[in-house]
Amino acid sequence: MKDLKKNNILFVLLSILFSANSIGNNPFPTSYESFLEDCDACGCGNNGGSLGMGGVIDNNFIGIRYLYQKYNSKDGIFNNSPSIDESFNTIQIWSRIPITENIEIQAFVPFHFHHRNYINKTTSINGLGDISLFANYTLLKKQNSNYIETTDKITSTNHLLKIGGGIKIPTGKFDEKINNTINPSFQLGTGSIDYMTNIQYTYKYNELGMTNFLNYYFKTTNEKEYKFGNQLNFSSSFFYVFKDNQNHSFVPSLGISGEFYKSNKKFNLEIKNTKGHALFSNIGMEYNTEKLTFGALAIYPINQKLAQGTIEIEYRTSIYLNYNF
């Protein structure tokens, strides 16, 4: 009972702390928001939990991103149980497109190439993953009185607050046979229509800034009566902008992120050893020109307990190239 109260208090504190988050003028490498939108260790390795949805600079863009996730799973609950190395590779087309002054839409189209290495064999699954669509609304966009977009977009004093929601469409294949193995995340898709909410906040003061992101996944039951557990993701990062006389920028960033998963269900009954949590350290960089953005992100676990310790995240990485418009 005490543990339950502690968990509830932790959840409330995290929700309050990150309730001011925003994607907008997001001085936080693109990869952060899309790991938050693209990783799901206990639900389905197709989504990006702590990786992000935009870039350090709030550009409208279309781009391509490569995500790599390394897992180690135990085929049993004992210390000497055989280990399975898993590599999740994703090539993702993503975009941010303005609809009105305060409304934007984002799309994520992933293609997965996952590999699982046993002692005596290797299995692979490849194909289209679940497509995600988001809409975001700008609640607050405040710049200083001397703000000039052409010169001050990268370094200026401003606040940006956005809220949004989205839907994940089951375009990726869900294989029930694979799902009975030790790591249920080894799938191309969840087989279900899932819904997401997010809130993001960014603050910049000259070259220094901070960005925060919080989202929650509401997952539904698929045709096989399997339901991945709901998921809470957060990320917070500090960044610094180095700008040259051509208004190009190099932006390193450092932060933390976390993921919390509820238990998966089969026929509406909870499945043991499928809930968990993970806390990460994040280090990233982004280089921006007027038309192109290149970024990279590395994520390493600080603390984790996934599926009663039978699943372990070793690290995650992401690189991306965007065309800005």
Coordinates of C-alpha atoms in Angstrom, one line a residue:
M1 CA 0.0 0.0 0.0
K2 CA 2.9 2.3 0.9
D3 CA 4.5 1.6 -2.5
L4 CA 1.2 2.3 -4.3
K5 CA 1.0 5.7 -2.5
K6 CA 4.6 6.5 -3.4
N7 CA 4.0 5.7 -7.1
N8 CA 0.8 7.8 -7.2
I9 CA 2.7 10.8 -5.6
L10 CA 5.6 10.4 -8.1
F11 CA 3.1 10.3 -11.0
V12 CA 1.4 13.5 -9.8
L13 CA 4.7 15.3 -9.2
L14 CA 5.9 14.4 -12.7
S15 CA 2.7 15.5 -14.2
I16 CA 2.9 18.9 -12.5
L17 CA 6.5 19.4 -13.3
F18 CA 6.1 18.8 -17.0
S19 CA 2.7 20.2 -17.5
A20 CA 4.2 23.3 -19.0
N21 CA 5.8 21.5 -21.9
S22 CA 5.8 22.4 -25.6
I23 CA 6.9 21.3 -29.0
G24 CA 7.0 24.7 -30.6
N25 CA 10.2 26.8 -30.9
N26 CA 11.7 23.7 -29.6
P27 CA 15.3 24.2 -28.8
F28 CA 15.8 20.6 -28.1
P29 CA 17.1 18.3 -30.8
T30 CA 14.5 16.7 -32.9
S31 CA 15.4 13.3 -31.6
Y32 CA 14.3 14.0 -28.1
E33 CA 10.7 14.6 -28.9
S34 CA 10.6 11.6 -31.2
F35 CA 12.1 9.1 -28.9
L36 CA 9.2 10.3 -26.8
E37 CA 7.0 9.5 -29.7
D38 CA 8.9 6.5 -31.0
C39 CA 10.0 4.1 -28.3
D40 CA 7.9 1.7 -26.3
A41 CA 10.0 -0.8 -24.4
C42 CA 7.1 -2.6 -22.7
G43 CA 4.5 -1.9 -25.3
C44 CA 5.9 -2.1 -28.8
G45 CA 9.3 -1.1 -29.8
N46 CA 7.8 0.9 -32.7
N47 CA 6.9 4.1 -30.8
G48 CA 9.6 6.5 -29.6
G49 CA 9.1 7.1 -25.9
S50 CA 11.9 9.5 -25.1
L51 CA 13.1 10.6 -28.6
G52 CA 10.9 13.5 -29.6
M53 CA 8.8 15.2 -32.3
G54 CA 10.6 18.3 -33.6
G55 CA 13.9 20.1 -33.6
V56 CA 15.9 22.5 -31.5
I57 CA 14.7 25.4 -33.7
D58 CA 11.0 25.6 -34.5
N59 CA 11.1 25.0 -38.2
N60 CA 8.4 23.6 -40.4
F61 CA 10.1 20.6 -42.1
I62 CA 10.0 17.3 -43.8
G63 CA 12.8 14.9 -43.1
I64 CA 14.1 11.4 -42.6
R65 CA 15.3 9.9 -39.3
Y66 CA 17.1 6.7 -38.4
L67 CA 16.5 5.2 -34.9
Y68 CA 18.4 2.4 -33.3
Q69 CA 17.5 0.6 -30.1
K70 CA 19.6 -2.1 -28.4
Y71 CA 17.9 -4.5 -25.9
N72 CA 18.9 -7.6 -24.0
S73 CA 16.2 -10.0 -22.9
K74 CA 16.4 -13.0 -20.7
D75 CA 14.5 -16.1 -21.7
G76 CA 13.6 -16.8 -18.0
I77 CA 13.6 -15.2 -14.6
F78 CA 16.9 -16.6 -13.3
N79 CA 20.3 -15.0 -13.4
N80 CA 21.7 -17.8 -15.6
S81 CA 18.7 -17.8 -18.0
P82 CA 19.9 -17.5 -21.6
S83 CA 20.1 -14.0 -23.0
I84 CA 18.7 -12.7 -26.3
D85 CA 20.2 -9.7 -28.1
E86 CA 17.7 -7.6 -29.9
S87 CA 18.3 -4.7 -32.3
F88 CA 15.4 -2.4 -33.3
N89 CA 16.2 -0.4 -36.5
T90 CA 13.7 2.2 -37.8
I91 CA 13.9 4.5 -40.8
Q92 CA 11.2 7.2 -40.4
I93 CA 9.8 9.9 -42.6
W94 CA 8.5 12.7 -40.5
S95 CA 7.2 16.2 -40.9
R96 CA 5.8 19.4 -39.3
I97 CA 3.4 21.4 -41.5
P98 CA 1.5 24.6 -40.5
I99 CA -2.2 24.7 -41.1
T100 CA -2.9 28.1 -39.5
E101 CA -0.9 30.5 -37.4
N102 CA -1.6 28.5 -34.2
I103 CA -2.3 25.0 -35.6
E104 CA 0.2 22.5 -37.0
I105 CA 0.1 18.9 -38.0
Q106 CA 2.8 16.2 -37.7
A107 CA 3.1 12.9 -39.4
F108 CA 5.4 9.9 -38.7
V109 CA 5.8 7.0 -41.1
P110 CA 8.2 4.3 -39.8
F111 CA 9.8 1.4 -41.6
H112 CA 11.2 -1.2 -39.2
F113 CA 14.1 -3.7 -39.5
H114 CA 14.2 -5.7 -36.2
H115 CA 16.6 -8.5 -35.4
R116 CA 16.7 -11.0 -32.5
N117 CA 19.9 -13.1 -31.9
Y118 CA 19.6 -16.4 -30.1
I119 CA 22.5 -18.6 -29.2
N120 CA 22.0 -20.8 -32.3
K121 CA 19.8 -18.7 -34.6
T122 CA 18.7 -15.2 -35.7
T123 CA 15.2 -14.1 -36.5
S124 CA 14.2 -10.9 -38.3
I125 CA 11.0 -8.9 -39.0
N126 CA 10.9 -6.1 -41.6
G127 CA 8.2 -3.8 -42.9
L128 CA 5.9 -0.8 -42.5
G129 CA 5.2 0.2 -38.9
D130 CA 2.3 2.1 -37.3
I131 CA 1.7 5.5 -38.8
S132 CA 1.1 8.4 -36.3
L133 CA -0.6 11.7 -37.0
F134 CA -0.6 14.6 -34.5
A135 CA -2.2 18.1 -34.4
N136 CA -0.7 20.7 -32.1
Y137 CA -2.2 24.1 -30.9
T138 CA 0.0 27.0 -29.8
L139 CA -1.4 28.4 -26.5
L140 CA 1.4 30.9 -25.9
K141 CA 4.1 32.4 -28.1
K142 CA 5.8 35.3 -26.5
Q143 CA 8.9 37.1 -27.8
N144 CA 10.7 40.1 -26.5
S145 CA 9.7 43.5 -27.9
N146 CA 12.8 43.8 -30.2
Y147 CA 12.3 40.3 -31.8
I148 CA 13.2 40.0 -35.5
E149 CA 12.5 36.6 -36.9
T150 CA 15.2 36.6 -39.6
T151 CA 17.9 37.2 -37.0
D152 CA 16.5 36.3 -33.6
K153 CA 14.7 33.0 -34.2
I154 CA 17.6 31.0 -32.9
T155 CA 18.7 33.3 -30.0
S156 CA 16.0 35.4 -28.4
T157 CA 14.0 35.6 -25.2
N158 CA 10.8 33.8 -25.6
H159 CA 8.2 31.4 -24.2
L160 CA 6.4 28.8 -26.3
L161 CA 3.6 26.5 -25.0
K162 CA 1.8 24.0 -27.1
I163 CA -0.8 21.2 -26.5
G164 CA -1.8 18.5 -28.9
G165 CA -3.2 15.1 -29.6
G166 CA -2.9 12.4 -32.1
I167 CA -3.8 8.9 -33.3
K168 CA -1.7 5.9 -34.2
I169 CA -3.0 3.8 -37.0
P170 CA -2.4 0.0 -37.1
T171 CA -0.6 -0.1 -40.4
G172 CA 2.2 -2.3 -39.0
K173 CA 1.7 -6.1 -38.8
F174 CA 1.0 -7.6 -35.3
D175 CA 2.1 -11.3 -35.0
E176 CA 0.4 -13.1 -32.2
K177 CA 3.0 -15.9 -32.3
I178 CA 5.9 -13.5 -31.8
N179 CA 4.0 -11.8 -29.0
N180 CA 4.1 -14.9 -26.8
T181 CA 7.9 -14.6 -26.6
I182 CA 9.8 -13.0 -23.7
N183 CA 9.8 -9.4 -25.2
P184 CA 6.4 -8.5 -26.6
S185 CA 7.9 -5.3 -28.1
F186 CA 9.4 -7.3 -31.0
Q187 CA 6.6 -6.4 -33.4
L188 CA 6.1 -4.2 -36.5
G189 CA 2.9 -2.8 -35.0
T190 CA 0.5 -3.1 -32.0
G191 CA -2.5 -4.1 -34.2
S192 CA -4.6 -1.4 -32.4
I193 CA -5.7 2.1 -32.9
D194 CA -4.0 4.2 -30.1
Y195 CA -4.5 7.8 -29.0
M196 CA -1.9 10.3 -27.7
T197 CA -2.0 13.6 -25.9
N198 CA 1.0 15.9 -25.4
I199 CA 2.1 19.2 -23.9
Q200 CA 5.4 20.9 -24.5
Y201 CA 7.1 24.1 -23.2
T202 CA 10.2 25.8 -24.4
Y203 CA 12.0 28.8 -22.8
K204 CA 14.9 30.7 -24.4
Y205 CA 17.0 33.5 -23.0
N206 CA 19.6 34.6 -25.6
E207 CA 21.8 31.6 -26.2
L208 CA 20.6 29.5 -23.3
G209 CA 17.3 27.6 -23.2
M210 CA 15.3 24.7 -21.7
T211 CA 12.7 22.5 -23.3
N212 CA 10.2 20.1 -21.7
F213 CA 7.9 17.5 -23.2
L214 CA 5.2 15.2 -21.7
N215 CA 2.9 12.8 -23.5
Y216 CA 0.6 9.9 -22.7
Y217 CA -0.5 7.0 -24.8
F218 CA -4.0 5.6 -24.5
K219 CA -3.8 2.1 -26.0
T220 CA -6.8 -0.1 -27.1
T221 CA -7.4 -3.8 -27.6
N222 CA -6.5 -5.2 -31.0
E223 CA -8.3 -7.9 -33.0
K224 CA -6.3 -10.7 -31.2
E225 CA -7.7 -9.4 -27.8
Y226 CA -4.3 -8.2 -26.9
K227 CA -3.8 -4.7 -25.3
F228 CA -0.4 -3.1 -24.8
G229 CA -0.2 -1.1 -21.5
N230 CA -0.8 2.7 -21.5
Q231 CA 2.4 4.7 -21.4
L232 CA 3.6 8.0 -19.9
N233 CA 6.8 9.6 -21.4
F234 CA 8.6 12.8 -20.3
S235 CA 11.8 14.6 -21.3
S236 CA 13.5 17.7 -20.2
S237 CA 16.7 19.3 -21.6
F238 CA 19.0 22.3 -21.4
F239 CA 20.7 23.6 -24.6
Y240 CA 23.1 26.3 -25.7
V241 CA 23.1 28.0 -29.1
F242 CA 26.4 28.8 -30.9
K243 CA 25.6 31.0 -33.9
D244 CA 27.9 32.2 -36.7
N245 CA 27.6 35.4 -38.7
Q246 CA 25.6 33.6 -41.4
N247 CA 22.9 32.8 -38.8
H248 CA 23.8 29.1 -38.8
S249 CA 23.7 27.4 -35.5
F250 CA 25.3 24.6 -33.6
V251 CA 23.2 23.5 -30.6
P252 CA 24.4 20.9 -28.1
S253 CA 21.9 19.7 -25.4
L254 CA 21.9 17.6 -22.3
G255 CA 18.9 16.3 -20.4
I256 CA 16.9 13.4 -18.9
S257 CA 13.9 11.5 -20.0
G258 CA 11.7 8.8 -18.6
E259 CA 9.0 6.2 -19.6
F260 CA 6.4 4.5 -17.4
Y261 CA 4.4 1.5 -18.7
K262 CA 1.3 -0.2 -17.4
S263 CA 0.8 -3.9 -17.7
N264 CA -0.3 -5.5 -21.0
K265 CA -3.6 -7.4 -21.1
K266 CA -4.9 -10.5 -22.9
F267 CA -8.7 -11.0 -22.9
N268 CA -8.8 -8.1 -20.5
L269 CA -6.6 -9.9 -17.9
E270 CA -3.3 -8.4 -16.9
I271 CA -0.2 -10.3 -18.1
K272 CA 2.5 -10.7 -15.5
N273 CA 5.9 -9.1 -15.9
T274 CA 4.9 -6.6 -18.6
K275 CA 4.8 -3.3 -16.8
G276 CA 7.9 -1.2 -15.9
H277 CA 9.7 2.1 -16.0
A278 CA 13.0 3.5 -17.2
L279 CA 15.0 6.8 -16.6
F280 CA 17.5 8.0 -19.2
S281 CA 20.3 10.5 -19.7
N282 CA 20.2 12.3 -23.1
I283 CA 23.0 14.0 -25.0
G284 CA 22.5 15.5 -28.4
M285 CA 23.5 18.1 -31.0
E286 CA 21.9 19.9 -33.9
Y287 CA 23.3 22.0 -36.7
N288 CA 20.9 24.4 -38.5
T289 CA 21.2 26.3 -41.7
E290 CA 18.3 28.2 -43.4
K291 CA 17.1 25.1 -45.4
L292 CA 18.7 22.1 -43.7
T293 CA 18.9 20.7 -40.2
F294 CA 21.2 17.8 -39.1
G295 CA 20.9 16.3 -35.7
A296 CA 21.9 13.4 -33.5
L297 CA 20.9 12.0 -30.1
A298 CA 22.2 9.3 -27.7
I299 CA 20.2 8.0 -24.8
Y300 CA 21.6 5.8 -22.0
P301 CA 19.6 4.3 -19.1
I302 CA 20.2 5.5 -15.6
N303 CA 17.7 3.3 -13.9
Q304 CA 15.2 0.7 -15.3
K305 CA 13.0 -2.1 -14.3
L306 CA 11.2 -3.6 -17.3
A307 CA 9.2 -6.8 -17.2
Q308 CA 10.6 -7.7 -13.7
G309 CA 14.2 -7.2 -15.0
T310 CA 13.9 -9.7 -17.8
I311 CA 14.2 -6.9 -20.5
E312 CA 17.1 -4.4 -20.4
I313 CA 17.6 -1.4 -22.6
E314 CA 21.3 -1.0 -23.4
Y315 CA 21.1 2.3 -25.3
R316 CA 19.3 4.2 -28.1
T317 CA 20.6 6.5 -30.8
S318 CA 19.0 8.7 -33.5
I319 CA 20.3 10.8 -36.4
Y320 CA 18.1 12.9 -38.7
L321 CA 18.2 15.2 -41.7
N322 CA 15.4 17.7 -42.3
Y323 CA 14.5 20.1 -45.1
N324 CA 13.1 23.3 -43.6
F325 CA 10.5 25.5 -45.3

